[in-house]
Coordinates of C-alpha atoms and ligand atoms in Angstrom, one line a residue:
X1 CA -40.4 54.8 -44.5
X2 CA -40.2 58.4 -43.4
X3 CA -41.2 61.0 -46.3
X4 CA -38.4 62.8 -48.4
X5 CA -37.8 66.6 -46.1
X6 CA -35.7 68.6 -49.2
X7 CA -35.9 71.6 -46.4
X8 CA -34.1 69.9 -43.8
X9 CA -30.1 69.7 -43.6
X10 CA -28.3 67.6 -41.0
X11 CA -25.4 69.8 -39.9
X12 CA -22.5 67.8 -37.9
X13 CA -19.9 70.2 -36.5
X14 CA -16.3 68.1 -35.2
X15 CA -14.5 68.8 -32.8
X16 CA -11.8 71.5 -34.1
X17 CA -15.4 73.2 -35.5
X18 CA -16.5 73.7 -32.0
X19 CA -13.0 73.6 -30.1
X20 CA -13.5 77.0 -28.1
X21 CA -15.8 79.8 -28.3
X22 CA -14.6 81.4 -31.9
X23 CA -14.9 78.2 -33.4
X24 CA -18.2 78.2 -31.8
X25 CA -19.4 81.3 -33.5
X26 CA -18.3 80.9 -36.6
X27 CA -20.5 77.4 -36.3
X28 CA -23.3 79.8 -35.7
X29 CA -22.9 82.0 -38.6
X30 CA -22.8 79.4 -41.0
X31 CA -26.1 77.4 -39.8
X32 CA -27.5 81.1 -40.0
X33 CA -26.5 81.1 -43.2
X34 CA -28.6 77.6 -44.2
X35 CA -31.8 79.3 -42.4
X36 CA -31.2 82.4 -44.4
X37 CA -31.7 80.2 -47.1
X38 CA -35.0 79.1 -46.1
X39 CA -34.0 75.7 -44.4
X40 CA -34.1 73.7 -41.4
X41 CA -30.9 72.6 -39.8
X42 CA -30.6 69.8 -37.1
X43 CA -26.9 70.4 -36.2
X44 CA -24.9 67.6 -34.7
X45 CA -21.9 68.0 -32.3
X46 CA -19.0 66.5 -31.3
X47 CA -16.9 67.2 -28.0
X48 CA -14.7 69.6 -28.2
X49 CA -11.4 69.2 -29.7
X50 CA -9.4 66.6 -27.7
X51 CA -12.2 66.3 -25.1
X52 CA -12.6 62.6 -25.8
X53 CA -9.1 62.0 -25.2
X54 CA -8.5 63.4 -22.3
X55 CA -12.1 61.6 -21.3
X56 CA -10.0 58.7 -21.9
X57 CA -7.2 58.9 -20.5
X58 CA -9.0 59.7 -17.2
X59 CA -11.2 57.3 -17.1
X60 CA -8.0 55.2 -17.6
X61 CA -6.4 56.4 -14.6
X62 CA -9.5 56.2 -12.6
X63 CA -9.5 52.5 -13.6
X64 CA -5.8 51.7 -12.0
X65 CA -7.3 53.7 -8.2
X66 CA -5.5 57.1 -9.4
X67 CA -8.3 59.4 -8.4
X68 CA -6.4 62.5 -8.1
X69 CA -4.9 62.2 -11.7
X70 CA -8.3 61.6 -12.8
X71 CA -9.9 64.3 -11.0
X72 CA -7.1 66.7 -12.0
X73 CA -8.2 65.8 -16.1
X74 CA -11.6 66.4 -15.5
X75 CA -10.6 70.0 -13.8
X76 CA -9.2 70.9 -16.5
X77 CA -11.9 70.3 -18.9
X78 CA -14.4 71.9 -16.5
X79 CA -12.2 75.3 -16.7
X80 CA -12.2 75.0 -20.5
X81 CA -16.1 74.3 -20.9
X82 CA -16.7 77.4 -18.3
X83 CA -14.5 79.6 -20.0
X84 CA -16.0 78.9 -23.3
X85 CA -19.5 79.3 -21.7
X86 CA -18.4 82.4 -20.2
X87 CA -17.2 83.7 -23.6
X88 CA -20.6 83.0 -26.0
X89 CA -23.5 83.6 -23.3
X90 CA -24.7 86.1 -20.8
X91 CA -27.1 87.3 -18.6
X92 CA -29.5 85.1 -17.2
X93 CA -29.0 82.3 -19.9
X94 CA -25.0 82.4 -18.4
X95 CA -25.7 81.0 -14.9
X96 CA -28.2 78.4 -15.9
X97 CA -25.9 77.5 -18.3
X98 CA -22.9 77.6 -15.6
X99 CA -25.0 75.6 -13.4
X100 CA -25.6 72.8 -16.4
X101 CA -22.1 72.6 -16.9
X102 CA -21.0 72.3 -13.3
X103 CA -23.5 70.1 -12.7
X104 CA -22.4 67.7 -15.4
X105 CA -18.9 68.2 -14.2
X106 CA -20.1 67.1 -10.4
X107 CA -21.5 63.8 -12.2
X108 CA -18.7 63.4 -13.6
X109 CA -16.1 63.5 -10.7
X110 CA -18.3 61.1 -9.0
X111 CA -18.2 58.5 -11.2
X112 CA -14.6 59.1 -11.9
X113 CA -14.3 58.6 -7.4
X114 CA -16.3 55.7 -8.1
X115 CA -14.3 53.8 -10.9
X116 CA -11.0 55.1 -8.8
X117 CA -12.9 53.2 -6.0
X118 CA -13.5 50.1 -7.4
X119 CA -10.1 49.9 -9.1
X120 CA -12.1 48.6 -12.4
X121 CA -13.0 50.0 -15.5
X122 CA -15.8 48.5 -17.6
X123 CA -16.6 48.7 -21.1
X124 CA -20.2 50.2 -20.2
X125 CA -18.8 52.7 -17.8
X126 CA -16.1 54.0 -20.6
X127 CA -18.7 55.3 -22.2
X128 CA -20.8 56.8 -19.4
X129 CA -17.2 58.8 -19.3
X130 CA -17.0 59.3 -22.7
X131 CA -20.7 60.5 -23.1
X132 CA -19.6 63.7 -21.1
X133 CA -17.6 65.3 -23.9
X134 CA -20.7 65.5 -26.1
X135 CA -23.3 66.0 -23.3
X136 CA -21.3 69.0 -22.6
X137 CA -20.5 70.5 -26.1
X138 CA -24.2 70.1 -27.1
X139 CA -25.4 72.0 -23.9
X140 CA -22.6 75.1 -24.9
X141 CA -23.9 75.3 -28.2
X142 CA -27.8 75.2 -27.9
X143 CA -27.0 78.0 -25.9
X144 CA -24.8 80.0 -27.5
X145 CA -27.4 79.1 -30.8
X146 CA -30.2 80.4 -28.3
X147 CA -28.4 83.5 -28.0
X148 CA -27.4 84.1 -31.3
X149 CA -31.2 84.6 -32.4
X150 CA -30.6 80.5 -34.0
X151 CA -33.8 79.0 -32.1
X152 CA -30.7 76.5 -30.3
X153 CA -32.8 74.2 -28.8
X154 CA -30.5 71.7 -27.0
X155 CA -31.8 67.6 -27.7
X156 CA -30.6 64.6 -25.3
X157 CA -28.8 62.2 -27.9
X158 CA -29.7 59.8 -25.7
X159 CA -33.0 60.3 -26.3
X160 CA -32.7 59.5 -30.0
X161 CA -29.7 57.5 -30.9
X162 CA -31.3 54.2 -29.5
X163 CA -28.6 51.3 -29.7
X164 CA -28.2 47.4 -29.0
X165 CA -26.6 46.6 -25.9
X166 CA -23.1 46.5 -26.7
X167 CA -20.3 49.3 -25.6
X168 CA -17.5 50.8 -27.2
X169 CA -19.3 50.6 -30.7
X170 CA -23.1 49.9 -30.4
X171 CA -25.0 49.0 -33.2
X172 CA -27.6 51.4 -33.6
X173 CA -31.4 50.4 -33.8
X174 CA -32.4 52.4 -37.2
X175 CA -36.5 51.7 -36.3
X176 CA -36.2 53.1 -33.1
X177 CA -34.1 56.1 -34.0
X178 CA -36.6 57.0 -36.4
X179 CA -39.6 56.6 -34.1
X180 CA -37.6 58.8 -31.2
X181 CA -36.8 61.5 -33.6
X182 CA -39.8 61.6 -35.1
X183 CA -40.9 62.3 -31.1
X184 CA -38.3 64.3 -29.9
X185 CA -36.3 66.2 -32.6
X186 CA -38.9 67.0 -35.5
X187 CA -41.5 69.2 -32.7
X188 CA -38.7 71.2 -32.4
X189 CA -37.6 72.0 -36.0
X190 CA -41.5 71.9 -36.6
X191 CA -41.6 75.1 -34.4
X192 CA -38.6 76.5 -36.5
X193 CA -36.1 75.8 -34.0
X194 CA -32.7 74.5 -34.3
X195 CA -31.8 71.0 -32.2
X196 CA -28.5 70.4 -31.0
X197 CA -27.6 67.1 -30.2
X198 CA -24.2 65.3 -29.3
X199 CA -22.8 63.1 -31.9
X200 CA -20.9 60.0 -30.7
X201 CA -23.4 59.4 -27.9
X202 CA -26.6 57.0 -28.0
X203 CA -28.2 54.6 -25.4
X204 CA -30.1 51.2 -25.5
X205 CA -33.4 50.5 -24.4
X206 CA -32.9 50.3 -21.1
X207 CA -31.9 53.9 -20.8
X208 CA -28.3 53.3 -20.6
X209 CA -25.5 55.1 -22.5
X210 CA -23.6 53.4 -25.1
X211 CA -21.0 55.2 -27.7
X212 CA -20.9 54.8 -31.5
X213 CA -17.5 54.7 -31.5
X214 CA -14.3 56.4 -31.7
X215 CA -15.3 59.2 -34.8
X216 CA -19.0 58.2 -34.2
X217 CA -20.2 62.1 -34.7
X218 CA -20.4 61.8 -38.6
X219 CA -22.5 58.4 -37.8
X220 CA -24.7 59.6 -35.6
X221 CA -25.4 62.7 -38.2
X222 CA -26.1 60.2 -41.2
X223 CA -28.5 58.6 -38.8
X224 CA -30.6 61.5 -38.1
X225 CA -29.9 62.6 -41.7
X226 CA -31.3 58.7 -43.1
X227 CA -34.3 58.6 -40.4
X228 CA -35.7 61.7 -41.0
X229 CA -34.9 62.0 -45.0
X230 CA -33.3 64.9 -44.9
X231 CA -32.6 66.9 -47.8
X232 CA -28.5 66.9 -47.3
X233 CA -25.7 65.7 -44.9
X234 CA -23.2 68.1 -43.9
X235 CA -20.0 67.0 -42.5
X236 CA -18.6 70.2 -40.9
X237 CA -14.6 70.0 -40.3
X238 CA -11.3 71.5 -40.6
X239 CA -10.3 70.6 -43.9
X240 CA -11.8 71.6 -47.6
X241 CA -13.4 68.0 -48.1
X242 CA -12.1 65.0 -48.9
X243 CA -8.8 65.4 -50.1
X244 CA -6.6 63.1 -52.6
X245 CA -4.8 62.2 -49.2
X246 CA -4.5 63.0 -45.6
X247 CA -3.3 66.3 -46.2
X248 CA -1.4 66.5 -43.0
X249 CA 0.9 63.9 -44.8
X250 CA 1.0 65.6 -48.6
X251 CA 0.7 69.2 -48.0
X252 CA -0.1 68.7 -51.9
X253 CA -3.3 67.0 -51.4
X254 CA -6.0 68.7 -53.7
X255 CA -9.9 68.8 -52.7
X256 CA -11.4 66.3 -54.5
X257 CA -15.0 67.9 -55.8
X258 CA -17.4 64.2 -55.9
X259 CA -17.1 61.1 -55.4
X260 CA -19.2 58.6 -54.9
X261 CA -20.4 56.7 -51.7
X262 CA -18.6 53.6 -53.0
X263 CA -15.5 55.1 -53.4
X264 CA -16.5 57.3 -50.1
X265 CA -16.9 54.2 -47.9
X266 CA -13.9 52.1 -49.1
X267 CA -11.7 55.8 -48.5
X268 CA -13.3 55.8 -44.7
X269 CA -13.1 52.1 -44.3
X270 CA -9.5 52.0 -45.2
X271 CA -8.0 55.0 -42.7
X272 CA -8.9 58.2 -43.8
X273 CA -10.4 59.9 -40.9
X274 CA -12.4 62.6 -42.3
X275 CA -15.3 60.6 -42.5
X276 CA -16.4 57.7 -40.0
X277 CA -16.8 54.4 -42.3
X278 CA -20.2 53.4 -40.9
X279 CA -21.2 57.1 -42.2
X280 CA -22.6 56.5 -45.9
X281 CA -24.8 53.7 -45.6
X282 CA -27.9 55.4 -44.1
X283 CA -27.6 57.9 -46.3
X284 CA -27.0 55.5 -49.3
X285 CA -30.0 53.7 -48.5
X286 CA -32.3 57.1 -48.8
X287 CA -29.9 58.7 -51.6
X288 CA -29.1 61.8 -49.6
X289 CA -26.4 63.3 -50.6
X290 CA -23.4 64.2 -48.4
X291 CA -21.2 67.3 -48.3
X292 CA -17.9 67.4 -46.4
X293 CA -17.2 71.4 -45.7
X294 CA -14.6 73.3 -43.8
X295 CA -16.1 75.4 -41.0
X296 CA -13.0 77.5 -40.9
X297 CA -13.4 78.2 -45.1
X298 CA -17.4 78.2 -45.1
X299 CA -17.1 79.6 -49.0
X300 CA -15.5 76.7 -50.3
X301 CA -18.1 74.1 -51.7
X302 CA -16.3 70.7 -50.0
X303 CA -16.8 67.4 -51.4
X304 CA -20.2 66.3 -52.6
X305 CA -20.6 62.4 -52.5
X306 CA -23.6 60.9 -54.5
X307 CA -24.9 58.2 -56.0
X308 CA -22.9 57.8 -58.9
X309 CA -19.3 59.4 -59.6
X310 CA -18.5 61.3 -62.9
X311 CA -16.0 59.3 -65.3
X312 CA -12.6 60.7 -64.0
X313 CA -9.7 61.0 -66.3
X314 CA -7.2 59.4 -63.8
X315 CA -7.7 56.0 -62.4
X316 CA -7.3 56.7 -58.4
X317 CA -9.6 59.6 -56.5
X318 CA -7.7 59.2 -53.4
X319 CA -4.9 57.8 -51.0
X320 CA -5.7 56.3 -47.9
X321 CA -3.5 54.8 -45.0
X322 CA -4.3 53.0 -41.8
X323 CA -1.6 52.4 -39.3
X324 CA -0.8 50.8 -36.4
X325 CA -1.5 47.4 -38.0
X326 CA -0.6 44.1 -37.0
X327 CA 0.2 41.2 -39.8
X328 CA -0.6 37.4 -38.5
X329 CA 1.3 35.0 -40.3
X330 CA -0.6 31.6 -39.8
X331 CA 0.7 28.3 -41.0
X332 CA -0.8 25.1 -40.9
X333 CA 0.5 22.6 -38.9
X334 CA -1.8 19.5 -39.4
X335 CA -4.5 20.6 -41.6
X336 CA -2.6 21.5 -44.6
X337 CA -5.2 23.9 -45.8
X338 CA -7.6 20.9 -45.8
X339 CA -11.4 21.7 -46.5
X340 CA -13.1 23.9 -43.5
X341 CA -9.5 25.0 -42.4
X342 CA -9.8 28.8 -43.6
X343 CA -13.1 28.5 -41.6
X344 CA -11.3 27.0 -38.3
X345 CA -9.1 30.1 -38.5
X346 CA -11.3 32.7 -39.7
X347 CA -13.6 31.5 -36.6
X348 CA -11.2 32.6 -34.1
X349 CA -10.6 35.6 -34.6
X350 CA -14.4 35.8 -34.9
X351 CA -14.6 34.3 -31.7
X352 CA -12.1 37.2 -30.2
X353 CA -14.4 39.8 -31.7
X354 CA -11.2 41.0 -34.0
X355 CA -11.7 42.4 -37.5
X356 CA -9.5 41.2 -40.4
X357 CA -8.9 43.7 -43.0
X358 CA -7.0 42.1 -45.8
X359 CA -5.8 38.1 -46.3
X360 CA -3.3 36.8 -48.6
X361 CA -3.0 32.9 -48.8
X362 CA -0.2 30.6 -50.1
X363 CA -0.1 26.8 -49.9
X364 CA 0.6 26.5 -46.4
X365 CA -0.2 29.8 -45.1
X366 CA -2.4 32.5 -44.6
X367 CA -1.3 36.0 -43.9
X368 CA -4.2 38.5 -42.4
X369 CA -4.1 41.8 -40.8
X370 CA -6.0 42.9 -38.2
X371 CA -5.8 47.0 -35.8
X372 CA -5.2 45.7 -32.4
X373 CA -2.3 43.3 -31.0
X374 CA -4.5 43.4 -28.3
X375 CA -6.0 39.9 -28.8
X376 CA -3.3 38.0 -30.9
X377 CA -1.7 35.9 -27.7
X378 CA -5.2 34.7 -27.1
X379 CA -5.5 33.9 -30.3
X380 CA -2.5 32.0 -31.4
X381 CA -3.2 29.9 -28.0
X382 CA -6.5 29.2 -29.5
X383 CA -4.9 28.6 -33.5
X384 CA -2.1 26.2 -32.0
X385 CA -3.9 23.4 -32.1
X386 CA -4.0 23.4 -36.0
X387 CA -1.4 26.5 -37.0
X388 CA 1.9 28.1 -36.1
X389 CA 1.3 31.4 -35.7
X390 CA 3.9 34.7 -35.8
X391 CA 2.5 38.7 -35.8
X392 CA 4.5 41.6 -36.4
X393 CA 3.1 44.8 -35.6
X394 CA 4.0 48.5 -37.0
X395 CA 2.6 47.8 -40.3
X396 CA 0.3 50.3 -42.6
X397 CA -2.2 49.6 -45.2
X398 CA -2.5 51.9 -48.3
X399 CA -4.8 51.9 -50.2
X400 CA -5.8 53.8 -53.6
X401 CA -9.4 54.2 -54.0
X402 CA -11.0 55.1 -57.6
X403 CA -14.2 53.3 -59.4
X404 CA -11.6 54.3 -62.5
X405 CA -9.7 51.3 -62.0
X406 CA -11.3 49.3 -63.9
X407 CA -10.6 51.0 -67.0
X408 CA -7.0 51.3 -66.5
X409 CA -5.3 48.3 -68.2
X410 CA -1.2 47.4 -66.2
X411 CA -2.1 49.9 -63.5
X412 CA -0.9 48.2 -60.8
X413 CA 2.6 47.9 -62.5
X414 CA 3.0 51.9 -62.3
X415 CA 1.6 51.6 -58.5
X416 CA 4.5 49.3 -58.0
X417 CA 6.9 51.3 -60.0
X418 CA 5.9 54.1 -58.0
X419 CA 7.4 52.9 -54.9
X420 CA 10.4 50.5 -55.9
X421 CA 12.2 51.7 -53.3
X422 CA 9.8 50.4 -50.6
X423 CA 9.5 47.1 -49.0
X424 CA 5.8 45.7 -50.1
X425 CA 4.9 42.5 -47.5
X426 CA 1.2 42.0 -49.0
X427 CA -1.2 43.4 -51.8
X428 CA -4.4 42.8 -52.9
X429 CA -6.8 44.4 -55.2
X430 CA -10.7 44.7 -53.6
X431 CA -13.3 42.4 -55.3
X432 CA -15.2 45.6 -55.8
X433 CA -12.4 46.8 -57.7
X434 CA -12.1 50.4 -56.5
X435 CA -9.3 50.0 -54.3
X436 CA -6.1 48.3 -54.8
X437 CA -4.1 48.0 -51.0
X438 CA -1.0 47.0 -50.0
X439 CA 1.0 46.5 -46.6
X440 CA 4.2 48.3 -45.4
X441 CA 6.3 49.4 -42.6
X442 CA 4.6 52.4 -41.0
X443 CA 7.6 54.5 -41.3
X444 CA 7.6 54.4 -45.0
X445 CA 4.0 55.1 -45.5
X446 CA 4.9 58.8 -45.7
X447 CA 7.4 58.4 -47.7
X448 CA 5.1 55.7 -49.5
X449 CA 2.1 58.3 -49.8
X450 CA 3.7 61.5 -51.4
X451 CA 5.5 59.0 -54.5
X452 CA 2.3 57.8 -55.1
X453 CA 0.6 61.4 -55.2
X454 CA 3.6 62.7 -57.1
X455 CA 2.7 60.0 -59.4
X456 CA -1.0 60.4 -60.0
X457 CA -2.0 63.4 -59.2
X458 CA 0.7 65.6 -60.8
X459 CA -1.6 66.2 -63.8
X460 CA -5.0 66.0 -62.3
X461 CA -8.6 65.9 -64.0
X462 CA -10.2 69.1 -63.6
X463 CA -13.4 68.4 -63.6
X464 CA -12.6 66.3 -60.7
X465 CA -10.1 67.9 -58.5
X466 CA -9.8 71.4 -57.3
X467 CA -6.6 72.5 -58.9
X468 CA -7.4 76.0 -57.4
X469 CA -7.8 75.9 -53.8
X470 CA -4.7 73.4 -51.8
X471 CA -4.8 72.0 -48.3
X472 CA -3.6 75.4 -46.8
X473 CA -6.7 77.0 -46.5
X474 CA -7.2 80.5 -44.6
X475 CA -7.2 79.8 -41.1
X476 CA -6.2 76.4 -41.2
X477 CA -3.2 75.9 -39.3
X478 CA 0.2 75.9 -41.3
X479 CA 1.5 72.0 -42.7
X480 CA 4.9 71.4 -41.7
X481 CA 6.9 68.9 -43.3
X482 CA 8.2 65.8 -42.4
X483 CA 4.6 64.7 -41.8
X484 CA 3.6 64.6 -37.9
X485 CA 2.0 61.2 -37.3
X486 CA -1.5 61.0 -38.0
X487 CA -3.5 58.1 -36.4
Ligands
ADP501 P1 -13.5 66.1 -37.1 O1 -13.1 66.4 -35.7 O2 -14.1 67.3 -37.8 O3 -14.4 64.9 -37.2 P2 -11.2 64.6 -38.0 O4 -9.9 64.9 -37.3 O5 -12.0 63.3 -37.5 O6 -12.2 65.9 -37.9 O7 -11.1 64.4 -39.6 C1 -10.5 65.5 -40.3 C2 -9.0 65.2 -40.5 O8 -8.9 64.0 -41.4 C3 -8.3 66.2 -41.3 O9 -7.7 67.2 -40.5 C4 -7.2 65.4 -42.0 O10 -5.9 65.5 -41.4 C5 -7.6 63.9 -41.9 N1 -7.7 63.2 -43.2 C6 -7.2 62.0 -43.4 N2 -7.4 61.6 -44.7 C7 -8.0 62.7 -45.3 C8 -8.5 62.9 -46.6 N3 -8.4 62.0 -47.6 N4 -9.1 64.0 -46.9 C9 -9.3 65.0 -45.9 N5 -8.9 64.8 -44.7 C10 -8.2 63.7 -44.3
LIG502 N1 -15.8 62.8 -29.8 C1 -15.7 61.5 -30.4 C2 -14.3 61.2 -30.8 O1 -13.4 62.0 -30.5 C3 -16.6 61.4 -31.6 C4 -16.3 62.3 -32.7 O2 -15.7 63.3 -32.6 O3 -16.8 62.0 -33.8 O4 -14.0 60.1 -31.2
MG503 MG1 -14.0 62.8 -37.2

């Protein structure tokens, strides 16, 4: 195990941190502001703002032969990247910069002619696309920090973030990532300069690229953060911290000051983006603590998530939702619910690599929920032989998250009183008793969401929440209301 560096802070900038070439510099500023303060920062990137998506949705139209759609998508990334290059650096450090980026942007439209080509796109080759976004981003910053008198020192994630062989969400190899930083990214801070790597981006021992996953910049940063045993994670984004709820939703939403990496994980896990799910465990397993920040209000002291949480006086930290859920209604046929039947399902979906993220059973059937209709006619081919099997999609999960719980005798009655006037299909409350969830129609889960924060956070703890300082924070951009639909 790696020894304990209290000087060194993992620093992992999103993409609305690094989305053009102001957001770029007021990145700089604040990693200055951590050397100024006598420490070493390894600073973690993602692609800029909407970079993957439009990574995406090329490689998507490459994949059905449309080249010149695809092309045109990558132009205009290629104009936004040299414009933003243009903007931070000059000098002689501008055209070898320029000739990076257009370099990257040349390997790019190849492949892209060569996906058209074939007509096909693969899981591996998705993420060759993919890895552009932070290949690029990383190379703008490390020079921009270069210039800035930061030491930017730009690092090859690929170099590093060693992963098995899968795509679309490799599992990274925690051994090797430790022996390749060890090799690659702690010279550099050594010599007092700062690495900038993408997020996101990894690849597996044979050298080729794999992604972490959609969100994958925060995982990648707890990684580096757990392998090297850094001092402190710092999740860099565009809101104050975690929030009681997706703030975009409840423009009431209050910072919430600490929680803990229980009630941090289950908040990820169950659909509240600002932090990737798979984010807390390497930094559980070497107690590091974890800040979430926002770059555009560097003053304000975020979220800290430790260990253990301080009592709270009410019983829920925060509101989560995840949409675009599909319900399975399974009934047996045959098997009645015999012995090894909830195994006969349960190894089908397995089988179809789907994750199930709640169950409810009766006497004849089972109910799960699972994020992708993708698989589900495969599936109920496969389940006929021993179920029926109906789905219905455009379903959310909510889910209140608080290690208060516990304490709080006939709380789910004032949850359900809460929101009497919505349609509840399922509910369960987690074994590890910090969450309580429950299943509705999408469209309600606004409505759904602001009764419950009306409800529990109208009179919030102090010592807890921020009562001070609300989602609107300077710079950020204004909430409108009726909510805008937030993935
Ligand atoms: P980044 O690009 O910095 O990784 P993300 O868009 O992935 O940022 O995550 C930040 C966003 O997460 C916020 O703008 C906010 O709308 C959303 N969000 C959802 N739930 C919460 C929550 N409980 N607290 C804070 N932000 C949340
Ligand atoms: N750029 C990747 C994404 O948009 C990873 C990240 O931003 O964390 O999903
Ligand atoms: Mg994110």
């Amino acid at each position: 195990m790696s020894t304990p560096r209290p000087q060194l802070v993992v620093m992992k900038f999103g993409g609305t941190s690094v989305e053009d070439a102001a957001a770029i510099r007021r990145t700089a500023e604040i990693v200055r502001g951590r050397r100024a303060r006598g420490l070493r920062a390894i600073v973690v990137v993602s692609a800029m703002a909407r970079v993957t998506d439009t990574l995406l949705a090329a490689a998507a139209a490459a994949g059905v032969g449309d080249k010149h759609g695809a092309l045109a998508l990558s132009a205009r990334l290629r104009s936004r990247h040299l414009d933003t290059a243009r903007d931070l650096v000059h000098g002689i450090e501008l055209s070898t910069l320029l000739g990076t980026v257009q370099h990257e942007f040349d390997a790019l439209d190849d492949l892209l002619r060569g996906i058209s080509a074939v007509g096909e796109l693969t899981p591996r080759t998705t993420d060759l696309v993919l890895s552009f976004g932070e290949r690029l981003s990383s190379v703008v910053v490390a020079a921009a920090f270069a210039l800035a008198g930061l030491e930017g020192a730009h690092l090859d994630a690929r170099d590093c973030i060693i992963t098995d062989n899968s795509y679309g969400k490799a599992v990274p190899q925690e051994a090797l990532i430790e022996q390749a930083l060890l090799k690659h990214a702690l010279p550099l801070v050594e010599r007092d300069l700062t690495p900038v790597m993408g997020g996101f981006i990894g690849s597996n021992e044979a050298g080729i690229t794999t992604t972490l996953g959609r969100g994958g910049s925060d995982f990648s940063a707890a990684l580096v953060g757990g392998a090297l045993h850094a001092g402190a994670i710092e999740i860099w984004t565009d809101v104050n911290g975690i929030m009681t709820t997706d703030p975009r939703i409840c423009p009431d939403a209050l910072r919430v000051k600490t929680v803990s990496f229980e009630e941090a994980a289950e908040l990820a896990y169950f659909g509240a983006k600002v932090l990737h799910p798979a984010t807390i465990l390497p930094a559980v397993q070497k107690n590091i603590p974890v800040f979430v920040l926002n770059s555009r209000n560097a003053a304000n002291e975020g979220t800290r998530i430790t260990a253990v949480a301080p009592p709270c006086r009410s019983p829920f930290k925060c509101i989560a939702v995840k949409k675009r859920l599909t319900i399975v209604d399974i009934v047996a046929s045959r098997m009645l619910m015999s012995h090894g039947y909830l195994k006969a399902v349960f190894d089908v979906f397995d089988r179809h690599r789907v994750a199930i993220d709640m169950v409810s059973t009766s006497e004849v059937s089972i109910s799960v929920t699972v994020d992708t209709s993708e698989h589900l006619p495969l599936i109920a081919e496969d389940l006929k032989r021993i179920a029926d099997v109906k789905y219905e999609s455009g379903k959310a999960l909510v889910c209140l998250v608080g290690e208060d719980i516990r304490g709080h005798a006939g709380i789910s009655g004032k949850v359900f009183t809460a929101i009497e006037h919505i349609n509840v299909r399922m509910i369960s409350q987690g074994a590890s008793e910090i969450n309580m969830s429950f299943m509705i129609e999408e469209d309600d889960a606004a409505e759904a969401i602001r009764s419950l924060h009306r409800r529990f956070f109208s009179d919030p703890d102090g010592e807890i929440f921020d009562l001070d300082a609300r989602a609107n924070t300077a710079g950020a951009p204004p909430v409108h209301m009726p909510a805008v639909a937030v993935q």
